[in-house]
């Protein structure tokens, strides 16, 4: 790696100042994507601003019908947290399936969604639940925040503080992973929200990042059971394609994972 | 250069390092603790697994400067000379290694998993070991070693 300056600010204000003062500085959360990227020479920031020094950014809480995950909450923390397991158990399950145990001890939800890898699991859950992303300067809904392949609506110097999930009535996530990389080839999160609307968030598969499958949402809103998905197909042209996984096959996987997620949500494996 | 103080295997060490120094490089090159291995360039293999503040991490994917004030445990810190840690003994007893390259990482991963309680079924245990790759053994004896080591660790406390 090329060298860089390292800062570990104790306050959010300090962190914002550091970013404002250097437009080639990057934030460091868990580093489980950023450091490998820098090691491969694909990123060479002038400075890293480590967020671990700011107290409270990893807090997890439930207030009313909203589960809030601090941006620095690690995947291991979310997976093991009693509040998450009670409020949205399958979200704890989703976090517990990211990467491997070592990665889960460092990787964070803020880092994950800021990167918006098209195969990351969290974006599907954010879309399905209609989560809100709170930054140092505003709140964004997931649809707005996730803006395409490895792209978000974050402005330069903007810092994610928390992700707020309206607690759904039912929620599940089903995915099938590439056995080597362990990233989702097709991952579908389904949420029956408190107002009875349904969110279906799809990751792993979209050519432009995680997306909502509107047709499935409409069908499930009419009747939340797998049968309402019969005959619904995902447009293969919206999907990623590679040597092992042509679009048509990926479309079939998305359809199957959607079905499985609905079944799991009904079983109350939430 | 940044001065960091890290407690490694129970001993405080203070060194000056550039920010880009990885924890695995710090351990191997600054501290000459070469038991932790570098097996890949891509954060996949887990041969570099150590404990950071009691939790398993891939030391190739952590900066040394980020460990200022932290506790790090490596393979060298297990057991005493001539008296292997139960997990190390289990790997020897159950032929859980061949070339030994993944072994320090496997042992550190196995200890971390054992502390949390091993899953009953082997499929789940294999899943928990997805962060540690072995090219020699086919994993069967690694699973046996970890289960045996966990039982021995439990027996000791």
GROMACS .gro file of C-alpha atoms in nm:
model
  427
    1UNK     CA    1   0.000   0.000   0.000
    2UNK     CA    2   0.104   0.357  -0.058
    3UNK     CA    3   0.145   0.546   0.265
    4UNK     CA    4  -0.119   0.776   0.404
    5UNK     CA    5  -0.188   0.982   0.714
    6UNK     CA    6  -0.386   0.813   0.989
    7UNK     CA    7  -0.627   0.992   1.218
    8UNK     CA    8  -0.842   0.859   1.496
    9UNK     CA    9  -1.066   1.150   1.597
   10UNK     CA   10  -1.246   1.138   1.929
   11UNK     CA   11  -1.549   1.332   1.807
   12UNK     CA   12  -1.773   1.347   1.504
   13UNK     CA   13  -1.692   1.716   1.460
   14UNK     CA   14  -1.323   1.636   1.439
   15UNK     CA   15  -1.390   1.363   1.184
   16UNK     CA   16  -1.600   1.598   0.969
   17UNK     CA   17  -1.327   1.861   0.984
   18UNK     CA   18  -1.063   1.612   0.876
   19UNK     CA   19  -1.271   1.505   0.577
   20UNK     CA   20  -1.359   1.862   0.486
   21UNK     CA   21  -0.993   1.954   0.491
   22UNK     CA   22  -0.877   1.679   0.256
   23UNK     CA   23  -1.088   1.561  -0.032
   24UNK     CA   24  -0.872   1.255  -0.083
   25UNK     CA   25  -0.918   1.131   0.272
   26UNK     CA   26  -1.139   0.827   0.329
   27UNK     CA   27  -1.323   0.697   0.632
   28UNK     CA   28  -1.202   0.372   0.790
   29UNK     CA   29  -1.466   0.160   0.960
   30UNK     CA   30  -1.400  -0.217   0.976
   31UNK     CA   31  -1.164  -0.198   0.682
   32UNK     CA   32  -1.267  -0.541   0.555
   33UNK     CA   33  -1.330  -0.402   0.207
   34UNK     CA   34  -1.121  -0.084   0.211
   35UNK     CA   35  -0.793  -0.240   0.324
   36UNK     CA   36  -0.797  -0.525   0.070
   37UNK     CA   37  -0.886  -0.265  -0.195
   38UNK     CA   38  -0.591  -0.049  -0.094
   39UNK     CA   39  -0.362  -0.352  -0.081
   40UNK     CA   40  -0.454  -0.428  -0.442
   41UNK     CA   41  -0.366  -0.073  -0.544
   42UNK     CA   42  -0.725   0.010  -0.638
   43UNK     CA   43  -0.749   0.290  -0.386
   44UNK     CA   44  -0.480   0.524  -0.255
   45UNK     CA   45  -0.630   0.779  -0.016
   46UNK     CA   46  -0.414   1.056   0.123
   47UNK     CA   47  -0.543   0.984   0.472
   48UNK     CA   48  -0.765   0.746   0.664
   49UNK     CA   49  -1.000   0.878   0.929
   50UNK     CA   50  -1.065   0.590   1.167
   51UNK     CA   51  -1.413   0.605   1.319
   52UNK     CA   52  -1.337   0.365   1.606
   53UNK     CA   53  -1.248   0.653   1.838
   54UNK     CA   54  -1.593   0.811   1.835
   55UNK     CA   55  -1.805   0.683   2.123
   56UNK     CA   56  -2.157   0.564   2.061
   57UNK     CA   57  -2.144   0.505   1.687
   58UNK     CA   58  -2.192   0.132   1.743
   59UNK     CA   59  -2.500   0.161   1.962
   60UNK     CA   60  -2.800  -0.064   1.895
   61UNK     CA   61  -3.142   0.038   2.026
   62UNK     CA   62  -3.515  -0.005   1.985
   63UNK     CA   63  -3.739   0.297   2.031
   64UNK     CA   64  -4.105   0.240   1.961
   65UNK     CA   65  -4.134   0.044   1.640
   66UNK     CA   66  -3.789   0.131   1.510
   67UNK     CA   67  -3.468  -0.070   1.542
   68UNK     CA   68  -3.162   0.152   1.512
   69UNK     CA   69  -2.819   0.018   1.428
   70UNK     CA   70  -2.525   0.251   1.476
   71UNK     CA   71  -2.309   0.274   1.166
   72UNK     CA   72  -2.012   0.120   1.346
   73UNK     CA   73  -2.214  -0.179   1.472
   74UNK     CA   74  -2.017  -0.483   1.364
   75UNK     CA   75  -2.182  -0.775   1.188
   76UNK     CA   76  -2.097  -0.993   1.490
   77UNK     CA   77  -2.262  -0.740   1.722
   78UNK     CA   78  -2.581  -0.728   1.515
   79UNK     CA   79  -2.592  -1.107   1.483
   80UNK     CA   80  -2.560  -1.160   1.857
   81UNK     CA   81  -2.763  -0.868   1.986
   82UNK     CA   82  -3.071  -0.954   2.197
   83UNK     CA   83  -3.266  -0.650   2.077
   84UNK     CA   84  -3.210  -0.734   1.710
   85UNK     CA   85  -3.294  -1.099   1.767
   86UNK     CA   86  -3.617  -1.001   1.931
   87UNK     CA   87  -3.719  -0.725   1.690
   88UNK     CA   88  -3.604  -0.862   1.351
   89UNK     CA   89  -3.450  -1.207   1.406
   90UNK     CA   90  -3.376  -1.271   1.040
   91UNK     CA   91  -3.179  -0.946   1.026
   92UNK     CA   92  -2.954  -1.089   1.297
   93UNK     CA   93  -2.934  -1.400   1.080
   94UNK     CA   94  -2.841  -1.195   0.776
   95UNK     CA   95  -2.558  -1.023   0.966
   96UNK     CA   96  -2.444  -1.360   1.100
   97UNK     CA   97  -2.401  -1.488   0.746
   98UNK     CA   98  -2.180  -1.210   0.614
   99UNK     CA   99  -1.827  -1.324   0.527
  100UNK     CA  100  -1.677  -1.534   0.805
  101UNK     CA  101  -1.638  -1.493   1.184
  102UNK     CA  102  -1.315  -1.293   1.156
  103UNK     CA  103  -1.464  -1.054   0.904
  104UNK     CA  104  -1.776  -1.020   1.117
  105UNK     CA  105  -1.560  -0.911   1.410
  106UNK     CA  106  -1.446  -0.605   1.212
  107UNK     CA  107  -1.694  -0.533   0.932
  108UNK     CA  108  -1.970  -0.280   1.002
  109UNK     CA  109  -2.311  -0.198   0.861
  110UNK     CA  110  -2.204   0.159   0.785
  111UNK     CA  111  -1.902   0.042   0.594
  112UNK     CA  112  -2.107  -0.212   0.405
  113UNK     CA  113  -2.380   0.022   0.288
  114UNK     CA  114  -2.139   0.307   0.213
  115UNK     CA  115  -1.966   0.069  -0.029
  116UNK     CA  116  -2.291  -0.066  -0.177
  117UNK     CA  117  -2.137  -0.378  -0.324
  118UNK     CA  118  -2.397  -0.524  -0.561
  119UNK     CA  119  -2.362  -0.858  -0.384
  120UNK     CA  120  -2.367  -0.736  -0.023
  121UNK     CA  121  -2.653  -0.862   0.193
  122UNK     CA  122  -2.750  -0.552   0.393
  123UNK     CA  123  -2.877  -0.342   0.099
  124UNK     CA  124  -3.149  -0.599   0.026
  125UNK     CA  125  -3.270  -0.574   0.386
  126UNK     CA  126  -3.263  -0.195   0.381
  127UNK     CA  127  -3.478  -0.189   0.068
  128UNK     CA  128  -3.724  -0.450   0.193
  129UNK     CA  129  -3.781  -0.281   0.529
  130UNK     CA  130  -3.782   0.073   0.397
  131UNK     CA  131  -3.493   0.163   0.625
  132UNK     CA  132  -3.370   0.519   0.674
  133UNK     CA  133  -3.005   0.614   0.675
  134UNK     CA  134  -2.910   0.890   0.915
  135UNK     CA  135  -2.598   1.089   0.837
  136UNK     CA  136  -2.433   1.385   1.003
  137UNK     CA  137  -2.652   1.617   0.796
  138UNK     CA  138  -2.974   1.446   0.688
  139UNK     CA  139  -3.188   1.134   0.670
  140UNK     CA  140  -3.223   0.942   0.346
  141UNK     CA  141  -3.454   0.658   0.262
  142UNK     CA  142  -3.291   0.341   0.134
  143UNK     CA  143  -3.432   0.381  -0.218
  144UNK     CA  144  -3.260   0.719  -0.243
  145UNK     CA  145  -2.942   0.619  -0.061
  146UNK     CA  146  -2.857   0.315  -0.275
  147UNK     CA  147  -2.782   0.478  -0.607
  148UNK     CA  148  -2.631   0.208  -0.827
  149UNK     CA  149  -2.325  -0.013  -0.859
  150UNK     CA  150  -2.088   0.076  -0.572
  151UNK     CA  151  -2.263   0.412  -0.559
  152UNK     CA  152  -2.457   0.591  -0.287
  153UNK     CA  153  -2.614   0.932  -0.248
  154UNK     CA  154  -2.351   1.031   0.010
  155UNK     CA  155  -2.196   1.371  -0.046
  156UNK     CA  156  -1.821   1.424  -0.007
  157UNK     CA  157  -1.732   1.432   0.361
  158UNK     CA  158  -2.070   1.296   0.471
  159UNK     CA  159  -2.067   1.038   0.751
  160UNK     CA  160  -2.332   0.770   0.814
  161UNK     CA  161  -2.432   0.767   1.181
  162UNK     CA  162  -2.707   0.504   1.196
  163UNK     CA  163  -2.953   0.293   1.002
  164UNK     CA  164  -3.311   0.295   1.127
  165UNK     CA  165  -3.530  -0.006   1.046
  166UNK     CA  166  -3.907   0.025   1.093
  167UNK     CA  167  -3.975  -0.310   1.256
  168UNK     CA  168  -4.172  -0.519   1.006
  169UNK     CA  169  -4.446  -0.765   1.095
  170UNK     CA  170  -4.262  -1.035   0.908
  171UNK     CA  171  -3.915  -1.044   0.762
  172UNK     CA  172  -3.686  -1.304   0.615
  173UNK     CA  173  -3.378  -1.321   0.397
  174UNK     CA  174  -3.289  -1.610   0.169
  175UNK     CA  175  -2.975  -1.628  -0.035
  176UNK     CA  176  -2.760  -1.862  -0.236
  177UNK     CA  177  -2.392  -1.785  -0.229
  178UNK     CA  178  -2.097  -1.837  -0.459
  179UNK     CA  179  -1.912  -2.111  -0.269
  180UNK     CA  180  -1.570  -1.950  -0.316
  181UNK     CA  181  -1.631  -1.580  -0.266
  182UNK     CA  182  -1.933  -1.642  -0.040
  183UNK     CA  183  -2.105  -1.337  -0.177
  184UNK     CA  184  -2.472  -1.375  -0.264
  185UNK     CA  185  -2.536  -1.475  -0.622
  186UNK     CA  186  -2.900  -1.410  -0.546
  187UNK     CA  187  -3.021  -1.281  -0.209
  188UNK     CA  188  -3.376  -1.173  -0.145
  189UNK     CA  189  -3.511  -0.994   0.162
  190UNK     CA  190  -3.887  -0.984   0.204
  191UNK     CA  191  -4.061  -0.764   0.459
  192UNK     CA  192  -4.429  -0.738   0.536
  193UNK     CA  193  -4.425  -0.395   0.690
  194UNK     CA  194  -4.642  -0.265   0.970
  195UNK     CA  195  -4.873  -0.090   0.723
  196UNK     CA  196  -4.916  -0.420   0.533
  197UNK     CA  197  -4.717  -0.303   0.232
  198UNK     CA  198  -4.447  -0.543   0.120
  199UNK     CA  199  -4.085  -0.475   0.034
  200UNK     CA  200  -3.878  -0.720  -0.173
  201UNK     CA  201  -3.509  -0.630  -0.187
  202UNK     CA  202  -3.283  -0.823  -0.424
  203UNK     CA  203  -2.904  -0.837  -0.408
  204UNK     CA  204  -2.630  -1.038  -0.574
  205UNK     CA  205  -2.806  -1.024  -0.901
  206UNK     CA  206  -2.880  -0.674  -1.027
  207UNK     CA  207  -2.663  -0.521  -1.294
  208UNK     CA  208  -2.699  -0.186  -1.122
  209UNK     CA  209  -2.683  -0.299  -0.761
  210UNK     CA  210  -2.952  -0.404  -0.517
  211UNK     CA  211  -3.304  -0.336  -0.637
  212UNK     CA  212  -3.666  -0.380  -0.541
  213UNK     CA  213  -3.873  -0.635  -0.732
  214UNK     CA  214  -4.188  -0.428  -0.770
  215UNK     CA  215  -4.401  -0.699  -0.930
  216UNK     CA  216  -4.340  -0.938  -0.643
  217UNK     CA  217  -4.411  -0.662  -0.391
  218UNK     CA  218  -4.749  -0.592  -0.551
  219UNK     CA  219  -4.841  -0.960  -0.565
  220UNK     CA  220  -4.742  -1.025  -0.205
  221UNK     CA  221  -4.933  -0.720  -0.090
  222UNK     CA  222  -5.248  -0.878  -0.231
  223UNK     CA  223  -5.170  -1.203  -0.054
  224UNK     CA  224  -4.860  -1.276   0.148
  225UNK     CA  225  -4.798  -1.635   0.045
  226UNK     CA  226  -4.568  -1.803  -0.205
  227UNK     CA  227  -4.855  -1.895  -0.439
  228UNK     CA  228  -4.900  -1.531  -0.534
  229UNK     CA  229  -4.552  -1.543  -0.687
  230UNK     CA  230  -4.653  -1.815  -0.933
  231UNK     CA  231  -4.579  -1.709  -1.286
  232UNK     CA  232  -4.386  -1.398  -1.188
  233UNK     CA  233  -4.051  -1.368  -1.359
  234UNK     CA  234  -3.761  -1.131  -1.312
  235UNK     CA  235  -3.645  -0.957  -1.627
  236UNK     CA  236  -3.308  -1.120  -1.700
  237UNK     CA  237  -3.183  -0.806  -1.873
  238UNK     CA  238  -3.174  -0.630  -1.536
  239UNK     CA  239  -2.933  -0.885  -1.402
  240UNK     CA  240  -2.560  -0.950  -1.390
  241UNK     CA  241  -2.422  -1.213  -1.619
  242UNK     CA  242  -2.096  -1.408  -1.608
  243UNK     CA  243  -1.946  -1.732  -1.731
  244UNK     CA  244  -2.091  -1.946  -1.454
  245UNK     CA  245  -2.409  -1.759  -1.394
  246UNK     CA  246  -2.598  -1.644  -1.705
  247UNK     CA  247  -2.882  -1.398  -1.660
  248UNK     CA  248  -3.162  -1.650  -1.711
  249UNK     CA  249  -3.028  -1.877  -1.439
  250UNK     CA  250  -2.977  -1.584  -1.203
  251UNK     CA  251  -3.336  -1.476  -1.268
  252UNK     CA  252  -3.456  -1.823  -1.169
  253UNK     CA  253  -3.248  -1.806  -0.853
  254UNK     CA  254  -3.401  -1.471  -0.760
  255UNK     CA  255  -3.748  -1.617  -0.806
  256UNK     CA  256  -3.664  -1.921  -0.592
  257UNK     CA  257  -3.502  -1.712  -0.317
  258UNK     CA  258  -3.805  -1.483  -0.309
  259UNK     CA  259  -4.028  -1.781  -0.259
  260UNK     CA  260  -3.804  -1.918   0.016
  261UNK     CA  261  -3.793  -1.585   0.191
  262UNK     CA  262  -4.173  -1.563   0.193
  263UNK     CA  263  -4.197  -1.918   0.329
  264UNK     CA  264  -3.945  -1.839   0.600
  265UNK     CA  265  -4.124  -1.516   0.687
  266UNK     CA  266  -4.452  -1.706   0.722
  267UNK     CA  267  -4.289  -1.967   0.944
  268UNK     CA  268  -4.207  -1.675   1.168
  269UNK     CA  269  -3.842  -1.751   1.141
  270UNK     CA  270  -3.899  -1.386   1.067
  271UNK     CA  271   0.546   0.741   1.152
  272UNK     CA  272   0.312   0.684   1.444
  273UNK     CA  273   0.404   0.552   1.785
  274UNK     CA  274   0.182   0.269   1.901
  275UNK     CA  275   0.170   0.065   2.218
  276UNK     CA  276   0.016  -0.279   2.189
  277UNK     CA  277  -0.009  -0.554   2.446
  278UNK     CA  278   0.107  -0.865   2.256
  279UNK     CA  279   0.076  -1.200   2.431
  280UNK     CA  280   0.056  -1.019   2.761
  281UNK     CA  281   0.357  -0.795   2.708
  282UNK     CA  282   0.337  -0.424   2.628
  283UNK     CA  283   0.540  -0.325   2.323
  284UNK     CA  284   0.592   0.026   2.191
  285UNK     CA  285   0.709   0.084   1.835
  286UNK     CA  286   0.704   0.345   1.562
  287UNK     CA  287   0.523   0.228   1.250
  288UNK     CA  288   0.401   0.385   0.929
  289UNK     CA  289   0.020   0.393   0.904
  290UNK     CA  290   0.025   0.147   0.615
  291UNK     CA  291   0.183  -0.129   0.821
  292UNK     CA  292  -0.061  -0.419   0.856
  293UNK     CA  293  -0.099  -0.593   1.189
  294UNK     CA  294   0.040  -0.913   1.035
  295UNK     CA  295   0.349  -0.723   0.915
  296UNK     CA  296   0.391  -0.563   1.256
  297UNK     CA  297   0.381  -0.902   1.426
  298UNK     CA  298   0.609  -1.079   1.181
  299UNK     CA  299   0.857  -0.807   1.093
  300UNK     CA  300   0.863  -0.561   1.381
  301UNK     CA  301   0.818  -0.818   1.656
  302UNK     CA  302   0.965  -1.124   1.479
  303UNK     CA  303   0.662  -1.331   1.577
  304UNK     CA  304   0.653  -1.533   1.259
  305UNK     CA  305   0.402  -1.792   1.374
  306UNK     CA  306   0.127  -1.585   1.216
  307UNK     CA  307   0.137  -1.651   0.841
  308UNK     CA  308   0.057  -1.461   0.523
  309UNK     CA  309  -0.118  -1.705   0.291
  310UNK     CA  310  -0.295  -1.492   0.032
  311UNK     CA  311  -0.330  -1.136  -0.095
  312UNK     CA  312  -0.705  -1.126  -0.073
  313UNK     CA  313  -0.814  -1.160   0.292
  314UNK     CA  314  -0.959  -1.503   0.221
  315UNK     CA  315  -0.729  -1.771   0.364
  316UNK     CA  316  -0.718  -1.689   0.736
  317UNK     CA  317  -0.359  -1.809   0.789
  318UNK     CA  318  -0.306  -1.469   0.954
  319UNK     CA  319  -0.581  -1.515   1.216
  320UNK     CA  320  -0.500  -1.372   1.559
  321UNK     CA  321  -0.708  -1.247   1.852
  322UNK     CA  322  -0.761  -0.873   1.883
  323UNK     CA  323  -0.911  -0.776   2.218
  324UNK     CA  324  -1.015  -1.137   2.259
  325UNK     CA  325  -1.183  -1.177   1.921
  326UNK     CA  326  -1.055  -1.348   1.607
  327UNK     CA  327  -0.955  -1.121   1.319
  328UNK     CA  328  -0.754  -1.152   1.000
  329UNK     CA  329  -0.438  -0.961   1.084
  330UNK     CA  330  -0.371  -0.893   0.715
  331UNK     CA  331  -0.686  -0.682   0.714
  332UNK     CA  332  -0.621  -0.469   1.021
  333UNK     CA  333  -0.377  -0.179   1.045
  334UNK     CA  334  -0.118  -0.187   1.320
  335UNK     CA  335  -0.193   0.179   1.401
  336UNK     CA  336  -0.555   0.080   1.463
  337UNK     CA  337  -0.429  -0.154   1.738
  338UNK     CA  338  -0.280   0.118   1.956
  339UNK     CA  339  -0.393   0.041   2.310
  340UNK     CA  340  -0.528  -0.299   2.215
  341UNK     CA  341  -0.449  -0.657   2.320
  342UNK     CA  342  -0.326  -0.901   2.060
  343UNK     CA  343  -0.284  -1.274   2.111
  344UNK     CA  344  -0.088  -1.482   1.862
  345UNK     CA  345  -0.005  -1.851   1.832
  346UNK     CA  346   0.319  -1.789   2.018
  347UNK     CA  347   0.127  -1.681   2.325
  348UNK     CA  348  -0.056  -2.009   2.374
  349UNK     CA  349   0.049  -2.253   2.642
  350UNK     CA  350   0.396  -2.261   2.791
  351UNK     CA  351   0.720  -2.398   2.648
  352UNK     CA  352   0.696  -2.776   2.659
  353UNK     CA  353   0.328  -2.768   2.749
  354UNK     CA  354   0.110  -2.711   2.447
  355UNK     CA  355  -0.225  -2.538   2.473
  356UNK     CA  356  -0.501  -2.802   2.463
  357UNK     CA  357  -0.605  -2.687   2.116
  358UNK     CA  358  -0.248  -2.722   1.988
  359UNK     CA  359  -0.222  -3.066   2.149
  360UNK     CA  360  -0.550  -3.167   1.988
  361UNK     CA  361  -0.420  -3.072   1.642
  362UNK     CA  362  -0.114  -3.287   1.704
  363UNK     CA  363  -0.316  -3.578   1.844
  364UNK     CA  364  -0.575  -3.579   1.566
  365UNK     CA  365  -0.341  -3.515   1.274
  366UNK     CA  366  -0.516  -3.185   1.208
  367UNK     CA  367  -0.229  -3.054   0.997
  368UNK     CA  368   0.005  -3.161   0.717
  369UNK     CA  369   0.218  -2.876   0.591
  370UNK     CA  370   0.124  -2.660   0.887
  371UNK     CA  371   0.080  -2.337   0.693
  372UNK     CA  372  -0.284  -2.279   0.781
  373UNK     CA  373  -0.240  -2.426   1.128
  374UNK     CA  374  -0.170  -2.121   1.344
  375UNK     CA  375  -0.477  -1.954   1.193
  376UNK     CA  376  -0.684  -2.271   1.236
  377UNK     CA  377  -0.582  -2.299   1.601
  378UNK     CA  378  -0.657  -1.933   1.676
  379UNK     CA  379  -0.991  -1.968   1.495
  380UNK     CA  380  -1.065  -2.294   1.679
  381UNK     CA  381  -0.996  -2.137   2.018
  382UNK     CA  382  -1.218  -1.839   1.942
  383UNK     CA  383  -1.501  -2.067   1.828
  384UNK     CA  384  -1.460  -2.294   2.130
  385UNK     CA  385  -1.499  -2.001   2.365
  386UNK     CA  386  -1.835  -1.925   2.209
  387UNK     CA  387  -1.946  -2.285   2.220
  388UNK     CA  388  -1.916  -2.515   1.920
  389UNK     CA  389  -2.226  -2.601   1.718
  390UNK     CA  390  -2.343  -2.960   1.753
  391UNK     CA  391  -2.344  -3.038   1.383
  392UNK     CA  392  -2.038  -3.050   1.163
  393UNK     CA  393  -2.202  -2.861   0.875
  394UNK     CA  394  -2.238  -2.554   1.094
  395UNK     CA  395  -1.884  -2.594   1.228
  396UNK     CA  396  -1.754  -2.610   0.870
  397UNK     CA  397  -1.950  -2.293   0.798
  398UNK     CA  398  -1.783  -2.123   1.096
  399UNK     CA  399  -1.444  -2.221   0.955
  400UNK     CA  400  -1.505  -2.069   0.613
  401UNK     CA  401  -1.256  -1.797   0.698
  402UNK     CA  402  -0.970  -2.047   0.725
  403UNK     CA  403  -0.862  -2.237   0.415
  404UNK     CA  404  -0.655  -2.558   0.415
  405UNK     CA  405  -0.515  -2.707   0.098
  406UNK     CA  406  -0.377  -3.024   0.253
  407UNK     CA  407  -0.612  -3.199   0.488
  408UNK     CA  408  -0.965  -3.189   0.351
  409UNK     CA  409  -1.072  -3.048   0.690
  410UNK     CA  410  -1.203  -3.370   0.852
  411UNK     CA  411  -0.920  -3.394   1.103
  412UNK     CA  412  -0.931  -3.020   1.161
  413UNK     CA  413  -1.292  -3.055   1.274
  414UNK     CA  414  -1.198  -3.350   1.497
  415UNK     CA  415  -0.907  -3.154   1.643
  416UNK     CA  416  -1.119  -2.849   1.717
  417UNK     CA  417  -1.389  -3.056   1.888
  418UNK     CA  418  -1.128  -3.238   2.092
  419UNK     CA  419  -0.947  -2.915   2.177
  420UNK     CA  420  -1.272  -2.748   2.283
  421UNK     CA  421  -1.356  -3.039   2.512
  422UNK     CA  422  -1.011  -3.025   2.665
  423UNK     CA  423  -1.040  -2.648   2.715
  424UNK     CA  424  -1.376  -2.697   2.886
  425UNK     CA  425  -1.231  -2.971   3.103
  426UNK     CA  426  -0.958  -2.742   3.222
  427UNK     CA  427  -1.180  -2.462   3.346
   0.00000   0.00000   0.00000
